[in-house]
Amino acid sequence: MSPNDPPTSEMTPPTGDTQNDTPKEEEQKKKKKRVVVTPPCPPAVSTGYVILRGALMGVLGVDNSTKTTANVLQATYIKEKAPTGKFGLSLGKKLGTDCQLDLPTTPEGKEQLVQQIEKAANRIIQQEQNSIQVMTAPKEELVQMYGPGILDQSHTNAKKCPPTKELTCAVIPGLVMAIAPSVPYASTSNIAGIEIDLQESKIQAGPTARKADIVLKFKVVEKNDGEQLPALASTMTKDEMPTCMEESLSKMVVRMPEGQVLLEEQLAVATKAEEEANAEAKAATAKEEEAKAEAETAAAAEAMANVTITEEKEGKKQDMVVTVEKVEGDIDYDKLVDQFGSKLITDDDMKRLEKLTVGRGRVPHLHRFLRRNIFFSHRDLTNLLDCVEQNQPIYLYTGRGPSSTAMHLGHLIPFLFTQWLQQAFDCPLVIQMTDDEKFLFKGEYTDEDGDNLEHFQSLTMENARDIIACGFDYNKTFLFSDLDYVGQMYPNIVRIWKSVTTNTVNGIFGFEGTSNIGKIAFPAIQAAPSFASSFPVVLDAKRDSNMACLIPCAIDQDPYFRMTRDVAHKLTTNKQHKLGGKPALIHSKFFPPLQGAQGKMSSSDSNSAIFLTDTAEDISSKIKKHALSGGQETKKLQEELGANLEVDVSYQWLRFFLEDDDELEQIGKDYDSGSGEYWSTGKVKAKLIQVLQDLVAAHQERRAKITDEEVHKWMSERCILVSKETK
């Protein structure tokens, strides 16, 4: 029974011998009532309920904010005189329309799901860092801030639970927000474990089921250490209460590794049937196409002298994998935006960008990366543009993880765009060199030589030359090494550490028990430059600064800043900040490797990339030998069908680096139709070689003029505010 619910009353029949009672005495006894007060829910049961509710929603992928799915906790602890409870979630219909994971329909599947939920709950309990806090407020205020998903169905009746009724909401950061049946313990580790009774738990679902729900009967295993009961969860003040539901909890996505295991199994089963059904047809088609291609190749060998031959191997499409450490497979950017929860840049956004940049006379036109939808997604760009429109201060933040002496063209993309943004917005820029991150993730140690931290420091200097050569404004740019500058950012780093749980970081970045503690700590270091107060001298900023931050980056870096945005309100004291302290982001698509447009370019494969140190001969050789062609296998087919521009790397690279829109359009028309000046792969590759040779040669010329002394000058701590720049 919830502490917010009234005690129940029931009629108690008369007891004893009533045979000799007069009618009047009998009537009086019948009218007597005994008030039975239901015992409050024990803290251990309330703690177990909150943890299990979070684990259940995380494993199934239930949105914690938008819909009331939880049933009332059944007080089985009264009858059983043990720390037990029973509750469920209503998940729509069929196999669960209100959760990402399909509910199982077989006994084996049901048992496996319950086991994974129990495993997730006990994993959370074993992580001692997970604190629990509560906040008390009227129902309507809690629902307005966090959504109806925090309630259970006992709170949906406005008569029994009016909007003004005070409710107690429990919060486990990164896991759950839910109205608790009573105040739980202060930490998930205050109980020893949770056991789910498989026989008493039920799952109702099916392809045509009108209801999909799950009910769990559980028992809390308490700690019997002979000491007094653990402390109860502390109550947040109004200022401490989150302003909204955590972004990671407000999506219908699986958030627990245990759920990911089940989700992957479901996807494998779903695709297996389709693969088997189409296998014979695909094999026959492949044989037919292979025979046809061989015949045409032999017949037109002489005519193919200037046509690049590409071999397209039959096989199943690679799954898309996008994390901060790995990008693989066929990238579906619309799906990625949907999964990450960002927004596509609209035509209206483009018009505003043009008005506030080109319209103010700072640049002649929008950058080609915007015109060609290469920077395509954003977070809070609209609010950031409001700041620009109202002449409120903004700054740019980007960075580089120095992993090699030579940067490649893919590394150049964000810096080319950031240089344009700096000019277009006439604003300061900070560039973070994460030499600490590269050592933590890739560093080595031997007993003979020790560690190689100094190696990554030296890479910072080399990469800084390439960055400076991109044409930034020295007076408005601060380039810094984490190893040198981290002290100034440390107060904000500590605040971020305090605000983010290990469970949250592990869930976002996939860290495990074998990860060194530096990896777990690093996300806060990358997050800190998002706040102007990390630069008290450079941006002359304190915690009450209203300066908004814009971060241009590839979309695989978004998880760092989703975490940052979730805790941003705790790092600013300025309640009038246009973005609530959060950084705005603008995301780019990936720059494809030479071998094909799957994933992104890598420094580890020299033949997949053009490096900024490559000679003109290197560039020509790599493009000719390794750039995947979308052209046809014969001249005849090329003239009939034209090229596939989506897979042709040379054309895709021209989209990144050829400035003239009209020329690019003509190349695309010629190549797509198999006619005109650029009808063949050879012609398109030749154009790309010319463009890249000119670009890299100009970059190398600028870089050669940058001395160590010049680099140190750019990395010196100084004020770079536009209003204080040295003219």
XYZ file of C-alpha atoms in Angstrom:
727
model
C 0.000 0.000 0.000
C 1.372 3.420 -0.962
C 2.061 5.982 1.780
C -0.085 8.276 -0.360
C -3.162 5.970 -0.144
C -5.694 6.168 2.766
C -5.971 3.250 5.220
C -8.690 0.785 4.325
C -11.735 0.123 6.477
C -13.867 -2.989 6.554
C -16.901 -4.235 8.419
C -16.077 -6.658 11.241
C -18.878 -9.063 12.191
C -19.868 -9.365 15.879
C -18.024 -11.997 17.843
C -18.983 -14.201 20.785
C -22.361 -15.637 21.756
C -25.197 -13.574 20.298
C -28.044 -15.975 21.000
C -29.054 -14.189 24.208
C -28.609 -10.663 22.828
C -31.659 -8.533 22.496
C -32.520 -7.235 19.015
C -31.310 -3.807 20.078
C -27.930 -5.134 21.262
C -27.525 -7.107 18.044
C -28.184 -3.996 15.991
C -25.582 -2.015 17.958
C -22.940 -4.681 17.445
C -23.616 -4.808 13.733
C -23.089 -1.066 13.500
C -19.692 -1.239 15.170
C -16.774 -0.861 12.788
C -13.153 -1.756 13.257
C -10.619 0.262 11.321
C -7.891 -1.974 9.906
C -4.753 -0.074 8.944
C -2.711 -1.776 6.247
C 0.949 -1.848 7.328
C 3.151 0.475 5.293
C 5.336 -1.050 2.620
C 8.711 -2.043 4.147
C 11.676 -0.047 2.809
C 13.311 -3.229 1.538
C 10.246 -4.069 -0.581
C 9.982 -0.489 -1.837
C 13.695 -0.554 -2.755
C 13.296 -3.862 -4.580
C 10.216 -2.579 -6.398
C 11.944 0.575 -7.674
C 15.044 -1.360 -8.806
C 12.998 -4.094 -10.470
C 10.732 -1.587 -12.208
C 13.797 0.158 -13.639
C 15.391 -3.144 -14.681
C 12.146 -4.327 -16.281
C 11.706 -1.139 -18.325
C 15.399 -1.063 -19.267
C 15.454 -4.679 -20.454
C 12.208 -4.371 -22.424
C 12.911 -0.851 -23.751
C 9.954 0.986 -22.203
C 9.686 4.794 -22.279
C 9.750 5.949 -18.639
C 7.996 9.241 -19.360
C 5.053 9.308 -21.745
C 2.647 6.587 -20.658
C 1.459 5.034 -17.391
C 2.248 1.336 -17.814
C 2.796 0.108 -14.233
C 0.142 -1.712 -12.219
C -0.318 -1.200 -8.466
C 2.127 -3.051 -6.211
C 0.255 -5.913 -4.526
C 1.067 -6.005 -0.800
C 1.884 -9.726 -0.607
C 4.329 -8.896 2.201
C 1.360 -8.671 4.612
C -0.009 -12.177 4.108
C 3.335 -13.852 3.541
C 5.092 -11.959 6.375
C 8.132 -11.665 4.135
C 9.645 -8.900 1.966
C 7.691 -9.776 -1.185
C 5.627 -7.932 -3.728
C 3.867 -8.328 -7.055
C 3.380 -5.805 -9.837
C 3.249 -5.622 -13.606
C 3.480 -3.468 -16.709
C 0.787 -3.071 -19.354
C 2.616 -2.899 -22.678
C -0.058 -2.289 -25.278
C -1.109 -5.223 -27.406
C 0.208 -8.071 -29.551
C 3.878 -8.646 -28.640
C 4.193 -5.329 -26.830
C 3.541 -2.154 -28.810
C 4.828 -0.026 -25.915
C 8.279 -1.616 -25.702
C 11.118 -2.222 -28.143
C 11.683 -5.869 -27.205
C 8.998 -8.347 -28.286
C 7.450 -10.234 -25.398
C 8.004 -13.995 -25.694
C 5.153 -16.430 -26.332
C 6.850 -19.746 -25.458
C 7.522 -21.066 -21.922
C 11.239 -21.176 -22.714
C 11.222 -17.597 -23.929
C 9.289 -16.406 -20.890
C 11.720 -18.126 -18.545
C 14.688 -16.586 -20.374
C 13.182 -13.073 -20.173
C 12.450 -13.349 -16.445
C 15.988 -14.615 -15.818
C 17.497 -11.667 -17.710
C 15.341 -9.185 -15.776
C 16.442 -10.760 -12.484
C 20.062 -10.696 -13.673
C 19.805 -6.995 -14.570
C 18.236 -6.115 -11.205
C 20.947 -7.927 -9.236
C 23.687 -6.385 -11.355
C 22.323 -2.970 -10.401
C 22.269 -3.979 -6.726
C 25.904 -5.080 -6.869
C 26.985 -1.677 -8.212
C 27.395 0.173 -4.950
C 27.602 3.591 -6.591
C 23.861 3.618 -7.382
C 22.239 6.028 -4.928
C 18.481 6.464 -4.504
C 16.842 9.786 -3.745
C 13.225 10.822 -3.450
C 11.351 13.980 -4.205
C 7.920 14.984 -2.965
C 5.593 17.255 -4.908
C 1.981 17.481 -6.100
C 1.029 14.892 -8.713
C 0.326 17.480 -11.401
C 3.772 19.064 -10.912
C 5.590 15.720 -11.086
C 3.659 14.668 -14.191
C 4.288 18.021 -15.876
C 8.040 17.708 -15.272
C 8.604 13.994 -15.831
C 5.540 12.627 -17.624
C 2.788 10.179 -16.594
C 5.163 7.217 -16.936
C 6.320 7.695 -13.325
C 2.849 6.836 -11.997
C 1.136 3.522 -11.505
C -2.504 2.920 -12.347
C -3.681 3.764 -8.812
C -2.745 7.381 -9.490
C -4.651 7.819 -12.752
C -8.076 8.234 -11.091
C -8.463 11.974 -10.487
C -11.001 11.422 -7.684
C -8.901 8.989 -5.683
C -5.653 10.746 -6.486
C -6.357 14.418 -7.294
C -3.772 16.562 -9.109
C -2.850 18.386 -5.887
C -2.055 15.235 -3.925
C 1.537 15.020 -2.704
C 3.373 11.988 -4.127
C 6.830 10.614 -3.424
C 8.910 9.843 -6.498
C 12.066 7.717 -6.258
C 14.999 8.434 -8.562
C 17.878 6.148 -9.515
C 19.884 8.173 -12.075
C 20.202 6.461 -15.427
C 17.717 3.756 -14.423
C 14.256 4.858 -13.348
C 11.958 7.532 -11.979
C 8.835 6.106 -10.321
C 6.324 6.790 -7.553
C 7.442 4.494 -4.730
C 5.080 2.630 -2.390
C 7.148 3.988 0.519
C 10.491 5.693 1.014
C 13.182 3.219 -0.124
C 16.697 2.807 1.184
C 19.391 5.326 0.231
C 21.288 2.927 -2.035
C 20.530 -0.046 -4.266
C 23.287 -1.928 -2.416
C 21.354 -1.761 0.867
C 19.634 -5.006 -0.120
C 21.447 -8.251 -0.928
C 19.429 -9.267 -3.972
C 16.089 -9.868 -5.696
C 14.557 -13.255 -6.497
C 11.726 -13.497 -9.032
C 9.215 -16.313 -8.566
C 8.899 -17.782 -12.060
C 5.778 -19.776 -11.225
C 3.919 -16.744 -9.843
C 5.069 -14.426 -12.643
C 3.078 -14.208 -15.856
C 3.547 -12.904 -19.393
C 0.596 -12.375 -21.712
C 1.382 -11.683 -25.379
C 0.839 -12.983 -28.881
C 0.820 -11.872 -32.523
C -2.924 -11.192 -32.306
C -3.289 -10.595 -28.559
C -5.433 -7.624 -27.557
C -3.321 -7.129 -24.440
C 0.380 -7.467 -23.791
C 1.518 -7.380 -20.211
C 3.974 -8.846 -17.743
C 3.482 -9.494 -14.020
C 6.393 -10.253 -11.692
C 6.245 -11.758 -8.208
C 9.456 -10.995 -6.356
C 11.174 -11.412 -3.022
C 13.850 -9.118 -1.622
C 16.869 -10.795 -0.057
C 17.805 -8.580 2.867
C 21.231 -8.101 4.367
C 21.497 -9.740 7.783
C 24.641 -8.177 9.184
C 23.278 -7.604 12.675
C 23.453 -3.852 12.340
C 20.637 -1.340 12.378
C 18.508 -0.850 9.270
C 20.121 1.126 6.434
C 19.416 4.798 6.032
C 16.401 5.797 3.965
C 16.692 7.777 0.747
C 17.216 11.488 1.255
C 14.633 13.955 -0.041
C 15.736 16.394 -2.730
C 15.128 20.083 -2.319
C 13.258 21.931 -5.046
C 16.543 23.185 -6.455
C 17.987 19.668 -6.561
C 15.041 18.182 -8.440
C 15.781 17.431 -12.120
C 14.013 19.784 -14.489
C 12.907 16.955 -16.737
C 13.113 13.225 -17.314
C 16.577 12.000 -18.315
C 16.798 11.877 -22.101
C 18.078 8.297 -22.056
C 14.940 7.168 -20.164
C 12.529 8.995 -22.468
C 12.894 6.638 -25.395
C 11.355 3.315 -26.279
C 14.747 1.639 -26.586
C 16.442 -1.211 -24.754
C 18.853 0.296 -22.212
C 20.189 -2.803 -20.420
C 22.892 -5.158 -21.760
C 20.678 -8.058 -20.716
C 17.964 -6.699 -23.002
C 20.430 -6.182 -25.827
C 21.254 -9.893 -25.706
C 17.580 -10.767 -26.128
C 17.083 -8.115 -28.819
C 19.978 -9.451 -30.879
C 18.564 -12.975 -30.617
C 15.172 -11.757 -31.795
C 16.706 -9.935 -34.752
C 18.693 -13.034 -35.664
C 15.586 -15.230 -35.596
C 13.585 -12.668 -37.596
C 16.165 -12.444 -40.358
C 16.992 -16.142 -40.545
C 13.660 -17.115 -42.096
C 13.919 -14.392 -44.705
C 17.506 -15.340 -45.554
C 16.607 -19.002 -45.976
C 13.568 -18.195 -48.126
C 15.594 -16.015 -50.486
C 18.837 -18.020 -50.532
C 17.979 -20.179 -53.550
C 16.691 -17.251 -55.604
C 19.741 -15.141 -54.765
C 22.118 -17.936 -55.703
C 20.424 -18.407 -59.055
C 20.447 -14.670 -59.755
C 24.113 -14.422 -58.791
C 25.055 -17.235 -61.174
C 23.109 -15.688 -64.013
C 24.627 -12.243 -63.484
C 28.127 -13.688 -63.173
C 27.812 -15.597 -66.440
C 26.369 -12.548 -68.174
C 29.146 -10.294 -66.887
C 31.858 -12.706 -67.978
C 30.414 -12.926 -71.499
C 30.103 -9.159 -71.856
C 33.580 -8.581 -70.447
C 35.162 -10.933 -72.973
C 33.211 -9.428 -75.902
C 33.981 -5.805 -75.012
C 37.519 -6.118 -73.598
C 38.993 -3.644 -76.079
C 36.249 -1.075 -75.565
C 36.720 -1.128 -71.800
C 40.189 0.417 -71.806
C 39.035 3.570 -70.026
C 36.362 2.008 -67.785
C 37.180 0.870 -64.287
C 35.848 -2.612 -63.506
C 34.268 -3.122 -60.122
C 33.285 -6.450 -58.658
C 30.116 -6.435 -56.625
C 30.030 -9.511 -54.446
C 26.693 -11.004 -53.537
C 26.106 -11.255 -49.802
C 23.925 -10.089 -47.017
C 23.845 -6.462 -46.003
C 26.021 -5.556 -43.050
C 24.262 -4.394 -39.910
C 24.794 -0.753 -38.978
C 27.047 -0.321 -35.945
C 27.681 3.225 -34.708
C 29.429 3.805 -31.372
C 32.047 6.279 -30.191
C 34.676 3.598 -30.850
C 33.369 1.808 -33.949
C 31.460 2.609 -37.139
C 30.594 -0.302 -39.406
C 28.035 -1.478 -41.917
C 25.527 0.273 -44.159
C 24.695 3.571 -42.473
C 21.020 4.517 -42.487
C 21.190 8.136 -41.346
C 17.435 8.571 -40.918
C 17.368 5.526 -38.658
C 20.436 6.779 -36.806
C 18.807 10.148 -36.143
C 15.701 8.363 -34.919
C 17.726 6.114 -32.598
C 19.864 8.957 -31.241
C 16.918 11.303 -30.830
C 18.462 14.226 -32.702
C 16.696 16.268 -35.414
C 17.293 16.641 -39.138
C 18.297 20.089 -40.370
C 15.221 21.477 -42.130
C 14.814 23.970 -44.954
C 13.725 26.532 -42.369
C 16.936 25.927 -40.416
C 18.943 26.455 -43.605
C 17.162 29.728 -44.342
C 17.875 31.008 -40.833
C 21.523 29.955 -41.089
C 21.842 31.800 -44.381
C 20.139 34.905 -43.013
C 22.372 35.031 -39.916
C 25.655 34.366 -41.759
C 25.511 35.254 -45.444
C 22.885 37.875 -44.704
C 25.220 39.637 -42.269
C 27.964 39.750 -44.883
C 30.494 37.554 -43.089
C 30.597 34.751 -45.694
C 29.620 34.699 -49.392
C 27.431 31.578 -49.184
C 26.554 28.614 -47.010
C 29.274 26.005 -46.712
C 29.098 23.171 -49.239
C 28.764 20.709 -46.327
C 25.435 22.365 -45.500
C 24.335 22.773 -49.117
C 24.943 19.057 -49.756
C 23.421 17.741 -46.527
C 26.758 16.462 -45.206
C 26.113 18.255 -41.917
C 22.559 17.052 -41.587
C 21.438 16.629 -37.985
C 21.423 18.741 -34.827
C 20.469 19.209 -31.212
C 19.157 22.640 -30.130
C 20.389 24.418 -33.269
C 17.146 26.428 -33.299
C 17.814 27.826 -29.814
C 21.453 28.457 -30.702
C 20.349 30.507 -33.709
C 18.024 32.445 -31.411
C 21.129 33.476 -29.451
C 22.865 34.588 -32.654
C 19.790 36.491 -33.766
C 19.596 38.286 -30.406
C 23.363 38.999 -30.427
C 23.910 36.857 -27.328
C 27.428 35.369 -26.995
C 28.241 31.922 -28.380
C 31.432 29.926 -28.844
C 32.469 26.862 -30.830
C 34.000 23.696 -29.411
C 35.578 20.881 -31.400
C 38.511 18.549 -30.901
C 40.902 15.894 -32.074
C 42.240 12.688 -30.535
C 45.872 12.526 -31.704
C 46.434 8.889 -32.642
C 48.891 9.265 -35.551
C 51.466 11.731 -36.811
C 49.531 12.310 -40.018
C 45.868 13.280 -40.196
C 43.780 12.085 -43.139
C 41.059 13.807 -45.139
C 38.343 12.425 -42.895
C 39.893 14.215 -39.927
C 39.834 17.439 -41.932
C 36.026 17.520 -42.371
C 35.008 18.949 -38.941
C 37.884 21.461 -38.972
C 37.048 22.791 -42.440
C 33.437 23.282 -41.359
C 34.372 24.751 -37.964
C 36.665 27.274 -39.667
C 33.687 28.396 -41.761
C 31.453 28.583 -38.672
C 34.011 30.733 -36.862
C 34.076 33.159 -39.771
C 30.309 33.020 -40.324
C 29.392 33.669 -36.670
C 32.468 35.787 -35.836
C 32.870 33.887 -32.576
C 35.598 32.345 -30.381
C 36.625 28.698 -30.723
C 38.214 26.173 -28.343
C 39.875 23.032 -29.736
C 40.531 20.143 -27.362
C 43.430 17.741 -28.032
C 42.572 14.549 -26.148
C 46.063 13.108 -25.786
C 44.977 11.714 -22.412
C 42.145 9.746 -24.033
C 44.412 8.174 -26.647
C 46.837 7.035 -23.945
C 44.009 5.599 -21.818
C 42.508 3.704 -24.754
C 45.598 2.858 -26.810
C 48.599 3.434 -24.561
C 51.131 0.717 -23.802
C 53.471 -0.201 -20.965
C 56.488 -2.502 -20.845
C 58.868 -3.201 -17.984
C 61.797 -2.271 -20.222
C 60.548 1.044 -21.641
C 57.751 2.100 -19.288
C 54.673 3.765 -20.803
C 54.285 5.794 -23.998
C 52.349 8.802 -22.676
C 54.952 11.194 -24.061
C 54.364 9.703 -27.519
C 50.773 10.941 -27.507
C 51.922 14.348 -26.249
C 54.215 14.589 -29.273
C 51.335 13.632 -31.579
C 49.396 16.607 -30.195
C 52.092 18.951 -31.496
C 52.110 17.313 -34.940
C 48.336 17.290 -35.302
C 48.126 20.884 -34.040
C 50.108 21.997 -37.096
C 47.518 20.429 -39.395
C 44.688 22.068 -37.461
C 46.262 25.528 -37.482
C 46.843 25.140 -41.234
C 43.052 24.977 -41.733
C 42.890 28.761 -41.514
C 41.447 29.582 -38.094
C 41.609 33.081 -36.636
C 44.427 33.113 -34.042
C 42.852 35.967 -32.079
C 39.654 33.961 -31.576
C 41.085 30.436 -31.213
C 42.451 28.546 -28.201
C 43.981 25.144 -28.911
C 44.784 23.082 -25.808
C 46.109 19.717 -24.674
C 44.158 17.960 -21.924
C 47.426 16.991 -20.256
C 48.367 20.682 -20.002
C 45.042 22.421 -19.421
C 42.954 19.955 -17.396
C 43.552 21.865 -14.145
C 41.405 24.801 -15.264
C 38.571 22.438 -16.216
C 38.875 20.273 -13.110
C 36.068 21.888 -11.035
C 33.583 21.203 -13.845
C 34.999 17.704 -14.404
C 34.372 16.938 -10.729
C 30.817 18.264 -10.993
C 30.167 15.993 -13.979
C 31.655 12.983 -12.172
C 29.325 13.719 -9.269
C 26.303 13.961 -11.561
C 26.831 10.837 -13.689
C 26.769 7.292 -12.312
C 29.118 4.527 -13.369
C 26.043 2.612 -14.457
C 25.120 5.424 -16.856
C 28.625 5.670 -18.326
C 28.874 1.897 -18.749
C 25.478 1.842 -20.437
C 26.420 4.592 -22.905
C 29.969 3.555 -23.735
C 29.923 -0.192 -23.085
C 32.692 -0.199 -20.466
C 33.168 -3.416 -18.524
C 34.858 -4.491 -15.316
C 38.132 -4.941 -17.184
C 38.179 -1.298 -18.393
C 40.760 0.894 -16.675
C 39.313 3.591 -14.443
C 40.649 6.303 -16.729
C 38.334 5.202 -19.529
C 35.334 5.492 -17.224
C 36.463 8.925 -16.037
C 37.307 10.351 -19.464
C 33.785 11.183 -20.784
C 33.581 13.947 -18.172
C 36.826 15.444 -19.519
C 35.424 15.581 -23.051
C 32.179 17.025 -21.695
C 33.792 19.835 -19.665
C 34.661 22.194 -22.594
C 30.917 22.311 -23.373
C 30.609 24.779 -20.498
C 32.056 28.269 -20.824
C 33.044 28.244 -17.140
C 35.759 25.705 -18.000
C 37.579 28.680 -19.572
C 37.725 31.400 -16.881
C 40.528 33.226 -18.703
C 40.017 32.185 -22.330
C 36.301 33.064 -22.368
C 36.304 35.237 -19.230
C 33.435 33.048 -17.995
C 32.069 31.964 -14.641
C 29.259 29.524 -13.794
C 26.645 32.232 -14.332
C 27.775 32.813 -17.934
C 25.028 32.969 -20.561
C 27.440 31.996 -23.365
C 26.013 29.156 -25.484
C 28.190 26.424 -26.994
C 27.922 24.880 -30.488
C 29.753 21.617 -31.177
C 30.331 20.523 -34.795
C 31.176 16.796 -34.835
C 30.549 13.501 -36.583
C 27.362 11.872 -35.349
C 29.236 8.979 -33.698
C 30.465 11.452 -31.050
C 26.889 12.319 -30.052
C 26.744 9.894 -27.044
C 29.370 11.959 -25.200
C 27.204 15.024 -25.455
C 23.874 13.302 -24.760
C 25.392 12.501 -21.383
C 26.639 16.091 -21.116
C 23.227 17.555 -21.900
C 21.549 15.339 -19.284
C 23.557 16.963 -16.464
C 24.081 20.439 -17.938
C 21.580 22.083 -15.592
C 23.857 21.175 -12.676
C 26.838 23.067 -14.105
C 25.315 26.473 -14.680
C 23.819 28.844 -12.134
C 22.284 31.036 -14.830
C 18.619 30.057 -14.998
C 18.143 32.400 -17.977
C 20.618 30.503 -20.170
C 18.921 30.157 -23.552
C 19.740 26.421 -23.805
C 19.455 25.622 -20.103
C 23.224 25.261 -20.006
C 23.188 22.508 -22.632
C 25.551 22.572 -25.615
C 24.024 22.607 -29.101
C 25.357 20.111 -31.650
C 25.507 19.915 -35.429
C 26.330 16.467 -36.808
C 28.101 15.384 -39.973
C 27.804 12.195 -41.936
C 30.831 9.903 -42.151
C 33.557 10.377 -44.727
C 33.707 7.013 -46.535
C 36.930 5.017 -46.969
C 38.304 4.407 -50.458
C 37.064 0.818 -50.474
C 33.409 1.747 -50.114
C 30.817 3.843 -48.363
C 30.372 1.546 -45.370
C 31.508 2.953 -42.048
C 34.128 5.699 -41.967
C 37.744 6.249 -42.938
C 40.410 4.796 -40.621
C 44.032 5.735 -39.958
C 44.889 2.084 -39.350
C 44.483 1.176 -43.048
C 46.756 3.363 -45.186
C 45.041 2.209 -48.387
C 41.623 3.321 -47.137
C 42.638 6.955 -46.704
C 44.388 9.928 -48.255
C 46.736 11.435 -45.662
C 47.708 15.076 -45.482
C 51.338 13.971 -45.871
C 50.711 12.005 -49.101
C 52.534 13.087 -52.264
C 50.754 13.850 -55.522
C 51.881 10.426 -56.759
C 50.507 8.724 -53.606
C 47.136 10.399 -54.113
C 46.936 9.393 -57.768
C 47.942 5.797 -57.073
C 45.503 5.318 -54.186
C 42.536 6.751 -56.080
C 43.220 4.724 -59.203
C 43.852 1.438 -57.381
C 41.576 1.544 -54.362
C 38.655 3.946 -54.894
C 35.510 1.805 -55.243
C 33.668 2.493 -58.483
C 29.946 2.667 -59.025
C 30.432 2.360 -62.771
C 29.262 -0.586 -64.834
C 31.440 -3.525 -65.850
C 31.455 -2.735 -69.573
C 31.395 0.389 -71.692
C 28.124 -0.739 -73.241
C 26.451 -1.173 -69.874
C 27.887 2.123 -68.647
C 26.363 3.949 -71.630
C 23.041 2.144 -71.145
C 22.713 2.232 -67.348
C 25.148 4.852 -66.113
C 26.907 4.710 -62.720
C 25.570 4.184 -59.222
C 26.538 7.495 -57.647
C 25.572 6.348 -54.148
C 28.363 3.749 -53.988
C 30.956 5.461 -56.179
C 33.642 6.746 -53.798
C 35.199 9.201 -56.259
C 31.887 10.976 -56.806
C 31.083 10.927 -53.089
C 34.472 12.462 -52.290
C 33.864 15.180 -54.874
C 30.694 16.040 -52.940
C 32.958 16.785 -49.962
C 35.773 18.659 -51.692
C 34.645 20.130 -55.041
C 33.383 23.635 -54.262
C 31.542 24.420 -57.530
C 27.943 23.164 -57.288
C 27.299 23.508 -61.011
C 30.385 21.514 -61.919
C 29.488 18.792 -59.406
C 25.967 18.617 -60.809
C 27.295 18.228 -64.355
C 29.702 15.475 -63.298
C 26.841 13.669 -61.606
C 24.594 13.956 -64.674
C 27.305 12.718 -67.042
C 28.370 9.833 -64.839
C 24.804 8.821 -63.965
C 23.808 8.741 -67.655
C 27.033 7.267 -69.064
C 27.440 10.182 -71.482
C 29.241 13.506 -71.715
C 32.703 14.499 -70.527
C 32.536 12.540 -67.270
C 30.814 9.424 -68.591
C 33.304 6.915 -67.094
C 34.920 6.062 -63.780
C 38.313 6.978 -65.183
C 37.189 10.519 -65.981
C 35.637 11.030 -62.528
C 38.711 9.637 -60.778
C 40.949 11.952 -62.766
C 38.886 14.948 -61.616
C 39.052 13.838 -57.999
C 42.828 13.333 -58.202
C 43.245 16.904 -59.448
C 41.030 18.345 -56.685
C 42.789 16.398 -53.913
C 46.293 17.080 -55.185
C 45.559 20.822 -55.169
C 43.942 20.687 -51.716
C 46.684 18.612 -50.058
C 49.515 20.587 -51.697
C 48.065 23.892 -50.452
C 47.618 22.415 -46.970
C 51.199 21.110 -46.900
C 52.504 24.526 -47.933
C 50.666 26.247 -45.071
C 51.679 23.548 -42.583
C 55.381 23.797 -43.469
C 55.405 27.399 -42.238
C 54.112 26.511 -38.755
C 56.954 26.188 -36.232
C 56.945 24.742 -32.702
C 57.010 28.311 -31.425
C 53.872 29.097 -33.441
C 52.067 26.040 -32.039
C 52.929 27.045 -28.456
C 51.587 30.513 -29.208
C 48.216 29.094 -30.273
C 48.161 26.901 -27.141
C 48.926 29.754 -24.723
C 46.109 30.619 -22.335
C 44.724 34.032 -23.245
C 41.382 35.767 -23.687
C 39.901 35.173 -27.152
C 36.599 37.002 -26.812
C 35.760 38.876 -29.989
C 35.220 42.115 -28.093
C 38.694 41.834 -26.557
C 40.658 40.575 -29.539
C 43.846 42.300 -30.546
C 43.349 44.183 -33.770
